[in-house]
């Protein structure tokens, strides 16, 4: 009965469109009252869920992404990518994917990626003769790299939900899968561009190339500072995030100088808005996870999935299907916090490393961001491209197929996720 109350009230409140954080807290409180659990213990769990040093990195990563997003970095990265790969057939679409790879390593957000890169690239692609649905599909699918390529605050959320898995190992674990995702998207982008005879990219004046490369590298050096500090052991993740944010501030306001310092107030407001939602979710999910643990839900789910099929390969496939389906109806951050304590024990039972599982989970949920009916990134891309969701979703079908290929490779070839962590975090 307690499980029915917990899960039933959670689903009911979601259907009634309650905010997800409130849904987690209310369902936990209702179950706690029925079980006669001292409510003070739930409050302690909420506070305890926020009492994590690694979570301090999240506001810095969000702030750095907001600063670079406002400061014109997207335009510079597009120009940078254009120099590298823009001359081939469908070059502008390929530039879109590569720019998203670069931008994802700075913002760590698929939504910010689509908003920034898409607002420039989608109108540009349409103007040069690319179909609108193709332009939007390339933009939103490639933005999924933003949550994979380090630094990603979603990896930190997973680390917290998983009980302290190394954030540095998760960052490095997500790098190759993120690049793999970009690679398979580039393949399908090129194949479709050749099939539909989209134009080649325009030549760039050679005199402009040095400045374009210099401006692009200045922005990308943010990633070098953050990851270099972590991998060399000079800084913790939180310290690297703070130093990277300071560098982003200096580059944006004193080198690029596309915006005035007075915009900092708006940037901070946007940062606090995102941060408050993330931390509210983390605290609320700690209480919900406590109730799941008391009711032994992870153990029950583990026994159920393993009982259905004793084959680890089939169990992993079932985990993938569950994550893809959940990603269609719920946003990424709450799903990380809810699904991790339930599915991580199942994954470990069939031999998956926590870092491997974390990377797979993030990748599956990244696909959910561009999948109807609740794909927030899909909505933003459709709005920028001025297309109905149905038409955008139809244009995404070949890109969904490419992303599923990437998911299966990551799932069944563990070294893709675990090689770099094994090198840098022995």
CSV table of C-alpha atoms in Angstrom, one decimal:
chain,number,residue,atom,x,y,z
A,1,UNK,CA,0.0,0.0,0.0
A,2,UNK,CA,2.9,2.4,0.9
A,3,UNK,CA,4.4,1.9,-2.6
A,4,UNK,CA,1.0,2.5,-4.2
A,5,UNK,CA,0.6,5.8,-2.3
A,6,UNK,CA,4.1,7.0,-3.2
A,7,UNK,CA,4.0,6.1,-6.9
A,8,UNK,CA,0.3,6.7,-7.3
A,9,UNK,CA,0.3,10.2,-5.8
A,10,UNK,CA,3.5,11.1,-7.8
A,11,UNK,CA,1.8,10.1,-11.1
A,12,UNK,CA,-1.5,11.8,-10.2
A,13,UNK,CA,0.2,15.1,-9.4
A,14,UNK,CA,2.2,14.9,-12.6
A,15,UNK,CA,-1.0,14.4,-14.6
A,16,UNK,CA,-2.5,17.4,-12.7
A,17,UNK,CA,0.6,19.4,-13.9
A,18,UNK,CA,2.1,20.1,-10.5
A,19,UNK,CA,5.7,21.3,-10.5
A,20,UNK,CA,7.9,18.3,-10.4
A,21,UNK,CA,9.7,19.4,-7.2
A,22,UNK,CA,6.5,19.9,-5.3
A,23,UNK,CA,5.2,16.6,-6.7
A,24,UNK,CA,8.3,14.8,-5.2
A,25,UNK,CA,7.8,16.5,-1.8
A,26,UNK,CA,4.0,16.0,-1.5
A,27,UNK,CA,4.1,12.3,-2.5
A,28,UNK,CA,6.9,11.8,0.0
A,29,UNK,CA,5.0,13.5,2.8
A,30,UNK,CA,1.8,11.6,2.0
A,31,UNK,CA,3.6,8.3,2.2
A,32,UNK,CA,5.5,9.4,5.3
A,33,UNK,CA,2.2,10.2,7.1
A,34,UNK,CA,0.7,6.9,6.1
A,35,UNK,CA,3.8,5.0,7.4
A,36,UNK,CA,3.9,7.2,10.5
A,37,UNK,CA,7.5,8.3,9.6
A,38,UNK,CA,8.7,11.3,11.7
A,39,UNK,CA,8.4,14.2,9.2
A,40,UNK,CA,11.5,15.8,10.7
A,41,UNK,CA,13.5,13.0,9.1
A,42,UNK,CA,12.2,14.0,5.7
A,43,UNK,CA,13.1,17.6,6.3
A,44,UNK,CA,16.6,16.4,7.3
A,45,UNK,CA,16.8,14.4,4.1
A,46,UNK,CA,15.9,17.5,2.0
A,47,UNK,CA,18.6,19.6,3.7
A,48,UNK,CA,21.1,16.7,3.6
A,49,UNK,CA,20.5,16.3,-0.1
A,50,UNK,CA,21.9,19.8,-0.6
A,51,UNK,CA,24.8,19.3,1.8
A,52,UNK,CA,27.3,18.2,-0.8
A,53,UNK,CA,30.5,20.0,-1.7
A,54,UNK,CA,30.4,18.9,-5.4
A,55,UNK,CA,27.0,20.7,-5.8
A,56,UNK,CA,28.9,24.0,-5.3
A,57,UNK,CA,30.2,23.6,-8.9
A,58,UNK,CA,26.7,23.8,-10.4
A,59,UNK,CA,26.2,27.5,-9.9
A,60,UNK,CA,29.6,28.3,-11.4
A,61,UNK,CA,29.0,26.1,-14.5
A,62,UNK,CA,25.5,27.6,-15.0
A,63,UNK,CA,26.9,31.2,-14.6
A,64,UNK,CA,29.8,30.5,-17.0
A,65,UNK,CA,27.4,29.2,-19.6
A,66,UNK,CA,25.1,32.2,-19.2
A,67,UNK,CA,28.0,34.6,-19.5
A,68,UNK,CA,29.4,33.0,-22.7
A,69,UNK,CA,25.8,32.6,-24.1
A,70,UNK,CA,25.1,36.3,-23.7
A,71,UNK,CA,28.6,37.4,-24.9
A,72,UNK,CA,28.5,36.4,-28.5
A,73,UNK,CA,30.4,33.1,-28.2
A,74,UNK,CA,27.9,31.2,-30.4
A,75,UNK,CA,28.7,33.4,-33.4
A,76,UNK,CA,32.4,33.0,-32.9
A,77,UNK,CA,32.2,29.2,-32.5
A,78,UNK,CA,30.0,29.0,-35.7
A,79,UNK,CA,32.7,31.0,-37.6
A,80,UNK,CA,35.4,28.8,-36.1
A,81,UNK,CA,33.6,25.6,-37.1
A,82,UNK,CA,33.0,27.1,-40.6
A,83,UNK,CA,36.8,27.4,-41.1
A,84,UNK,CA,37.3,23.8,-40.2
A,85,UNK,CA,34.5,22.0,-42.0
A,86,UNK,CA,32.3,24.5,-43.9
A,87,UNK,CA,33.4,23.8,-47.5
A,88,UNK,CA,31.9,20.4,-48.1
A,89,UNK,CA,28.5,19.4,-49.4
A,90,UNK,CA,26.0,20.4,-46.7
A,91,UNK,CA,28.8,22.3,-45.1
A,92,UNK,CA,26.5,24.7,-43.2
A,93,UNK,CA,24.7,21.8,-41.5
A,94,UNK,CA,28.0,20.2,-40.6
A,95,UNK,CA,29.1,23.5,-39.1
A,96,UNK,CA,25.9,23.5,-37.1
A,97,UNK,CA,26.9,20.1,-35.5
A,98,UNK,CA,30.5,21.0,-34.9
A,99,UNK,CA,29.5,24.4,-33.4
A,100,UNK,CA,27.1,22.5,-31.0
A,101,UNK,CA,30.0,20.3,-30.0
A,102,UNK,CA,32.1,23.3,-29.1
A,103,UNK,CA,29.3,25.2,-27.5
A,104,UNK,CA,28.2,22.2,-25.5
A,105,UNK,CA,31.6,22.0,-23.9
A,106,UNK,CA,31.1,25.5,-22.6
A,107,UNK,CA,27.5,25.8,-21.7
A,108,UNK,CA,26.7,22.2,-20.7
A,109,UNK,CA,23.1,22.8,-21.7
A,110,UNK,CA,21.2,21.5,-24.7
A,111,UNK,CA,18.6,24.2,-24.3
A,112,UNK,CA,21.2,27.0,-24.3
A,113,UNK,CA,22.9,25.4,-27.3
A,114,UNK,CA,19.6,25.3,-29.3
A,115,UNK,CA,18.7,28.9,-28.3
A,116,UNK,CA,22.2,30.3,-29.2
A,117,UNK,CA,23.3,28.2,-32.1
A,118,UNK,CA,19.8,27.8,-33.5
A,119,UNK,CA,18.9,31.4,-33.5
A,120,UNK,CA,21.9,32.0,-35.9
A,121,UNK,CA,22.1,28.8,-37.8
A,122,UNK,CA,18.5,27.9,-38.5
A,123,UNK,CA,17.6,31.2,-40.4
A,124,UNK,CA,21.0,31.1,-42.1
A,125,UNK,CA,20.4,27.5,-43.3
A,126,UNK,CA,16.9,28.3,-44.5
A,127,UNK,CA,18.2,31.3,-46.4
A,128,UNK,CA,20.8,29.1,-48.2
A,129,UNK,CA,18.2,26.6,-49.4
A,130,UNK,CA,18.1,24.0,-46.7
A,131,UNK,CA,14.7,22.6,-45.8
A,132,UNK,CA,13.2,24.1,-42.6
A,133,UNK,CA,12.6,20.7,-40.9
A,134,UNK,CA,16.1,19.6,-41.8
A,135,UNK,CA,17.6,22.8,-40.3
A,136,UNK,CA,15.7,22.4,-37.1
A,137,UNK,CA,16.4,18.7,-36.8
A,138,UNK,CA,20.2,19.2,-37.2
A,139,UNK,CA,20.2,21.9,-34.6
A,140,UNK,CA,18.1,20.2,-31.9
A,141,UNK,CA,19.7,16.7,-32.3
A,142,UNK,CA,23.3,18.1,-32.2
A,143,UNK,CA,22.4,20.1,-29.1
A,144,UNK,CA,22.1,16.9,-27.1
A,145,UNK,CA,25.9,16.8,-27.0
A,146,UNK,CA,25.8,19.7,-24.6
A,147,UNK,CA,24.8,17.5,-21.7
A,148,UNK,CA,27.4,14.8,-22.6
A,149,UNK,CA,30.6,16.8,-23.3
A,150,UNK,CA,32.3,18.1,-20.1
A,151,UNK,CA,31.8,20.1,-18.1
A,152,UNK,CA,28.1,19.2,-17.6
A,153,UNK,CA,26.1,20.1,-14.5
A,154,UNK,CA,23.9,17.1,-15.2
A,155,UNK,CA,26.8,14.8,-14.5
A,156,UNK,CA,27.2,16.5,-11.1
A,157,UNK,CA,23.5,15.9,-10.4
A,158,UNK,CA,24.0,12.2,-11.2
A,159,UNK,CA,27.0,12.1,-9.0
A,160,UNK,CA,24.9,13.4,-6.1
A,161,UNK,CA,22.0,11.0,-6.8
A,162,UNK,CA,24.4,8.1,-7.1
A,163,UNK,CA,26.0,8.7,-3.7
A,164,UNK,CA,29.2,10.4,-4.7
A,165,UNK,CA,30.5,8.8,-8.0
A,166,UNK,CA,33.6,10.8,-9.0
A,167,UNK,CA,32.6,13.9,-11.0
A,168,UNK,CA,35.9,14.0,-12.8
A,169,UNK,CA,35.5,10.4,-13.9
A,170,UNK,CA,32.0,11.2,-15.1
A,171,UNK,CA,33.3,14.2,-17.1
A,172,UNK,CA,35.9,12.1,-18.8
A,173,UNK,CA,33.4,9.2,-19.2
A,174,UNK,CA,31.1,11.5,-21.2
A,175,UNK,CA,33.7,12.9,-23.5
A,176,UNK,CA,34.1,10.1,-26.0
A,177,UNK,CA,30.3,9.2,-26.1
A,178,UNK,CA,29.6,12.9,-26.7
A,179,UNK,CA,32.1,13.0,-29.6
A,180,UNK,CA,30.6,9.7,-30.8
A,181,UNK,CA,27.2,11.3,-30.8
A,182,UNK,CA,28.5,14.2,-32.8
A,183,UNK,CA,30.2,11.9,-35.3
A,184,UNK,CA,27.1,9.8,-36.0
A,185,UNK,CA,25.0,12.9,-36.4
A,186,UNK,CA,27.6,14.3,-38.8
A,187,UNK,CA,27.3,11.1,-40.9
A,188,UNK,CA,23.5,11.3,-41.2
A,189,UNK,CA,23.7,15.1,-41.8
A,190,UNK,CA,26.1,14.6,-44.7
A,191,UNK,CA,24.2,11.6,-46.2
A,192,UNK,CA,21.0,13.6,-46.2
A,193,UNK,CA,22.7,16.7,-47.5
A,194,UNK,CA,24.2,14.7,-50.5
A,195,UNK,CA,20.8,12.9,-51.1
A,196,UNK,CA,18.9,16.2,-51.1
A,197,UNK,CA,21.7,18.1,-53.0
A,198,UNK,CA,22.1,20.9,-50.4
A,199,UNK,CA,24.7,23.5,-51.3
A,200,UNK,CA,28.4,23.5,-50.4
A,201,UNK,CA,29.7,26.1,-47.9
A,202,UNK,CA,31.0,29.5,-49.1
A,203,UNK,CA,34.7,30.2,-49.1
A,204,UNK,CA,36.1,32.4,-46.3
A,205,UNK,CA,38.5,35.3,-46.9
A,206,UNK,CA,41.9,34.0,-45.9
A,207,UNK,CA,42.7,37.3,-44.2
A,208,UNK,CA,39.9,36.7,-41.7
A,209,UNK,CA,40.9,33.1,-40.8
A,210,UNK,CA,43.5,34.0,-38.2
A,211,UNK,CA,41.2,36.3,-36.2
A,212,UNK,CA,38.3,33.8,-36.5
A,213,UNK,CA,40.5,31.0,-35.1
A,214,UNK,CA,41.9,33.2,-32.4
A,215,UNK,CA,38.5,34.3,-31.2
A,216,UNK,CA,37.2,30.7,-31.3
A,217,UNK,CA,40.1,29.3,-29.3
A,218,UNK,CA,39.8,32.0,-26.7
A,219,UNK,CA,36.3,30.8,-25.9
A,220,UNK,CA,37.2,27.1,-26.1
A,221,UNK,CA,40.1,27.7,-23.6
A,222,UNK,CA,37.4,27.8,-20.9
A,223,UNK,CA,37.1,24.0,-21.3
A,224,UNK,CA,40.9,23.6,-21.1
A,225,UNK,CA,41.0,25.6,-17.9
A,226,UNK,CA,38.2,23.5,-16.3
A,227,UNK,CA,39.3,20.1,-17.4
A,228,UNK,CA,43.0,20.8,-17.2
A,229,UNK,CA,42.7,21.8,-13.6
A,230,UNK,CA,40.7,18.7,-12.7
A,231,UNK,CA,42.9,16.2,-14.6
A,232,UNK,CA,46.2,17.6,-13.4
A,233,UNK,CA,44.9,17.6,-9.8
A,234,UNK,CA,45.6,21.4,-9.5
A,235,UNK,CA,41.9,22.1,-8.7
A,236,UNK,CA,38.9,20.4,-7.4
A,237,UNK,CA,35.8,20.4,-9.7
A,238,UNK,CA,34.3,23.3,-7.8
A,239,UNK,CA,37.6,25.3,-7.9
A,240,UNK,CA,37.9,24.6,-11.7
A,241,UNK,CA,34.3,25.8,-12.2
A,242,UNK,CA,35.0,29.0,-10.3
A,243,UNK,CA,38.2,29.8,-12.2
A,244,UNK,CA,36.6,28.9,-15.5
A,245,UNK,CA,33.7,31.3,-14.7
A,246,UNK,CA,36.2,34.1,-13.9
A,247,UNK,CA,37.9,33.4,-17.3
A,248,UNK,CA,34.6,33.5,-19.1
A,249,UNK,CA,33.8,36.8,-17.4
A,250,UNK,CA,37.1,38.4,-18.5
A,251,UNK,CA,36.9,37.1,-22.1
A,252,UNK,CA,33.3,38.2,-22.5
A,253,UNK,CA,33.4,41.7,-21.0
A,254,UNK,CA,37.0,42.8,-21.6
A,255,UNK,CA,38.1,40.9,-24.8
A,256,UNK,CA,35.0,40.2,-26.9
A,257,UNK,CA,33.2,43.3,-25.5
A,258,UNK,CA,29.9,42.5,-27.5
A,259,UNK,CA,27.8,43.3,-24.4
A,260,UNK,CA,28.1,45.9,-21.6
A,261,UNK,CA,28.9,45.1,-18.0
A,262,UNK,CA,25.4,46.3,-17.1
A,263,UNK,CA,24.0,43.0,-18.6
A,264,UNK,CA,25.6,41.2,-15.7
A,265,UNK,CA,22.5,41.8,-13.6
A,266,UNK,CA,20.3,39.9,-16.2
A,267,UNK,CA,22.9,37.1,-16.4
A,268,UNK,CA,22.9,36.7,-12.6
A,269,UNK,CA,19.1,36.7,-12.6
A,270,UNK,CA,18.9,34.0,-15.2
A,271,UNK,CA,21.6,32.0,-13.3
A,272,UNK,CA,19.7,32.2,-10.0
A,273,UNK,CA,16.5,31.2,-11.7
A,274,UNK,CA,18.0,28.0,-13.2
A,275,UNK,CA,20.0,27.3,-10.0
A,276,UNK,CA,16.9,27.6,-7.7
A,277,UNK,CA,15.1,25.0,-9.8
A,278,UNK,CA,18.0,22.6,-9.8
A,279,UNK,CA,18.6,22.8,-6.1
A,280,UNK,CA,14.9,22.6,-5.2
A,281,UNK,CA,14.8,19.4,-7.3
A,282,UNK,CA,17.9,18.0,-5.6
A,283,UNK,CA,16.5,18.6,-2.1
A,284,UNK,CA,13.0,17.2,-3.0
A,285,UNK,CA,14.5,14.1,-4.7
A,286,UNK,CA,16.5,13.4,-1.6
A,287,UNK,CA,13.3,13.0,0.4
A,288,UNK,CA,11.7,11.0,-2.4
A,289,UNK,CA,14.7,8.7,-2.6
A,290,UNK,CA,14.6,8.2,1.1
A,291,UNK,CA,11.1,6.9,0.8
A,292,UNK,CA,12.1,4.7,-2.1
A,293,UNK,CA,14.9,3.2,0.0
A,294,UNK,CA,12.6,2.6,3.0
A,295,UNK,CA,10.1,0.8,0.8
A,296,UNK,CA,13.0,-1.2,-0.9
A,297,UNK,CA,11.7,-0.1,-4.3
A,298,UNK,CA,15.2,-0.4,-6.0
A,299,UNK,CA,15.5,-3.9,-4.7
A,300,UNK,CA,12.0,-4.8,-6.0
A,301,UNK,CA,12.7,-3.3,-9.4
A,302,UNK,CA,16.1,-5.0,-9.6
A,303,UNK,CA,14.5,-8.4,-8.8
A,304,UNK,CA,11.7,-7.8,-11.3
A,305,UNK,CA,14.0,-6.8,-14.3
A,306,UNK,CA,16.6,-9.5,-13.6
A,307,UNK,CA,13.8,-12.1,-13.0
A,308,UNK,CA,12.3,-11.3,-16.4
A,309,UNK,CA,15.6,-12.0,-18.1
A,310,UNK,CA,18.7,-13.4,-16.6
A,311,UNK,CA,20.8,-12.1,-19.6
A,312,UNK,CA,22.7,-8.9,-18.7
A,313,UNK,CA,22.5,-7.7,-22.3
A,314,UNK,CA,18.7,-7.9,-22.3
A,315,UNK,CA,18.5,-6.3,-18.9
A,316,UNK,CA,20.6,-3.4,-20.2
A,317,UNK,CA,18.3,-3.1,-23.2
A,318,UNK,CA,15.3,-2.9,-20.9
A,319,UNK,CA,17.0,-0.1,-18.9
A,320,UNK,CA,17.6,1.8,-22.2
A,321,UNK,CA,13.9,1.4,-23.2
A,322,UNK,CA,12.7,2.5,-19.8
A,323,UNK,CA,14.9,5.6,-19.9
A,324,UNK,CA,13.9,6.5,-23.4
A,325,UNK,CA,10.2,6.2,-22.6
A,326,UNK,CA,10.6,8.2,-19.3
A,327,UNK,CA,12.5,10.9,-21.2
A,328,UNK,CA,9.5,11.4,-23.5
A,329,UNK,CA,7.3,12.5,-20.5
A,330,UNK,CA,9.6,14.2,-18.0
A,331,UNK,CA,12.6,16.6,-18.0
A,332,UNK,CA,16.2,15.5,-17.6
A,333,UNK,CA,17.2,16.8,-14.1
A,334,UNK,CA,14.2,15.3,-12.2
A,335,UNK,CA,14.6,12.0,-14.1
A,336,UNK,CA,18.3,11.7,-13.1
A,337,UNK,CA,17.3,12.2,-9.5
A,338,UNK,CA,14.4,9.7,-9.6
A,339,UNK,CA,15.7,7.0,-11.9
A,340,UNK,CA,19.3,6.8,-10.5
A,341,UNK,CA,18.5,5.3,-7.1
A,342,UNK,CA,16.1,2.8,-8.8
A,343,UNK,CA,18.0,1.7,-11.8
A,344,UNK,CA,21.6,2.0,-10.7
A,345,UNK,CA,21.4,-1.1,-8.4
A,346,UNK,CA,19.9,-3.0,-11.4
A,347,UNK,CA,22.8,-1.9,-13.6
A,348,UNK,CA,25.4,-2.8,-11.0
A,349,UNK,CA,23.8,-6.2,-10.5
A,350,UNK,CA,24.4,-7.0,-14.2
A,351,UNK,CA,28.0,-5.8,-14.0
A,352,UNK,CA,27.8,-2.1,-15.2
A,353,UNK,CA,30.2,0.3,-13.7
A,354,UNK,CA,28.5,3.4,-12.1
A,355,UNK,CA,30.3,5.7,-14.5
A,356,UNK,CA,29.2,3.6,-17.5
A,357,UNK,CA,25.6,3.7,-16.2
A,358,UNK,CA,25.7,7.4,-15.6
A,359,UNK,CA,26.9,8.2,-19.1
A,360,UNK,CA,24.3,5.9,-20.6
A,361,UNK,CA,21.6,7.4,-18.5
A,362,UNK,CA,22.5,11.0,-19.5
A,363,UNK,CA,22.7,10.0,-23.2
A,364,UNK,CA,19.3,8.3,-23.1
A,365,UNK,CA,17.7,11.3,-21.3
A,366,UNK,CA,19.4,13.7,-23.8
A,367,UNK,CA,17.3,12.0,-26.5
A,368,UNK,CA,14.3,12.7,-24.4
A,369,UNK,CA,15.0,16.4,-24.6
A,370,UNK,CA,14.2,16.3,-28.3
A,371,UNK,CA,11.4,13.8,-28.2
A,372,UNK,CA,7.7,14.7,-28.0
A,373,UNK,CA,5.4,15.2,-26.1
A,374,UNK,CA,7.6,16.9,-23.5
A,375,UNK,CA,10.9,17.6,-25.2
A,376,UNK,CA,11.8,21.1,-24.2
A,377,UNK,CA,14.6,21.4,-26.6
A,378,UNK,CA,12.3,20.3,-29.4
A,379,UNK,CA,9.8,23.0,-28.6
A,380,UNK,CA,12.5,25.7,-28.6
A,381,UNK,CA,14.0,24.5,-31.9
A,382,UNK,CA,10.5,24.4,-33.5
A,383,UNK,CA,9.8,27.9,-32.2
A,384,UNK,CA,13.0,29.3,-33.7
A,385,UNK,CA,12.4,27.5,-37.0
A,386,UNK,CA,8.7,28.5,-37.0
A,387,UNK,CA,7.6,24.9,-37.6
A,388,UNK,CA,4.9,22.8,-36.0
A,389,UNK,CA,6.1,20.1,-33.6
A,390,UNK,CA,4.7,17.4,-35.8
A,391,UNK,CA,6.8,18.5,-38.8
A,392,UNK,CA,10.0,18.9,-36.8
A,393,UNK,CA,9.5,15.4,-35.2
A,394,UNK,CA,9.1,13.9,-38.7
A,395,UNK,CA,12.3,15.5,-39.9
A,396,UNK,CA,14.1,14.1,-36.8
A,397,UNK,CA,13.3,10.5,-37.6
A,398,UNK,CA,16.7,9.7,-39.3
A,399,UNK,CA,18.5,11.6,-36.5
A,400,UNK,CA,16.7,9.6,-33.9
A,401,UNK,CA,18.0,6.4,-35.6
A,402,UNK,CA,21.6,7.7,-35.6
A,403,UNK,CA,21.3,8.6,-31.9
A,404,UNK,CA,20.0,5.2,-31.0
A,405,UNK,CA,23.0,3.7,-32.8
A,406,UNK,CA,25.2,5.8,-30.5
A,407,UNK,CA,23.2,4.7,-27.4
A,408,UNK,CA,23.7,1.0,-28.3
A,409,UNK,CA,27.4,1.4,-28.9
A,410,UNK,CA,27.8,3.2,-25.5
A,411,UNK,CA,25.7,0.6,-23.8
A,412,UNK,CA,27.4,-2.5,-25.2
A,413,UNK,CA,31.0,-1.2,-25.6
A,414,UNK,CA,31.9,-0.1,-22.0
A,415,UNK,CA,35.4,1.0,-23.0
A,416,UNK,CA,33.8,4.0,-24.9
A,417,UNK,CA,32.8,5.4,-21.5
A,418,UNK,CA,35.4,3.9,-19.2
A,419,UNK,CA,38.7,4.2,-21.1
A,420,UNK,CA,39.4,7.8,-20.3
A,421,UNK,CA,38.4,7.6,-16.7
A,422,UNK,CA,40.7,4.5,-16.4
A,423,UNK,CA,43.6,6.6,-17.8
A,424,UNK,CA,43.1,9.7,-15.7
A,425,UNK,CA,41.4,8.3,-12.5
A,426,UNK,CA,43.1,5.0,-11.7
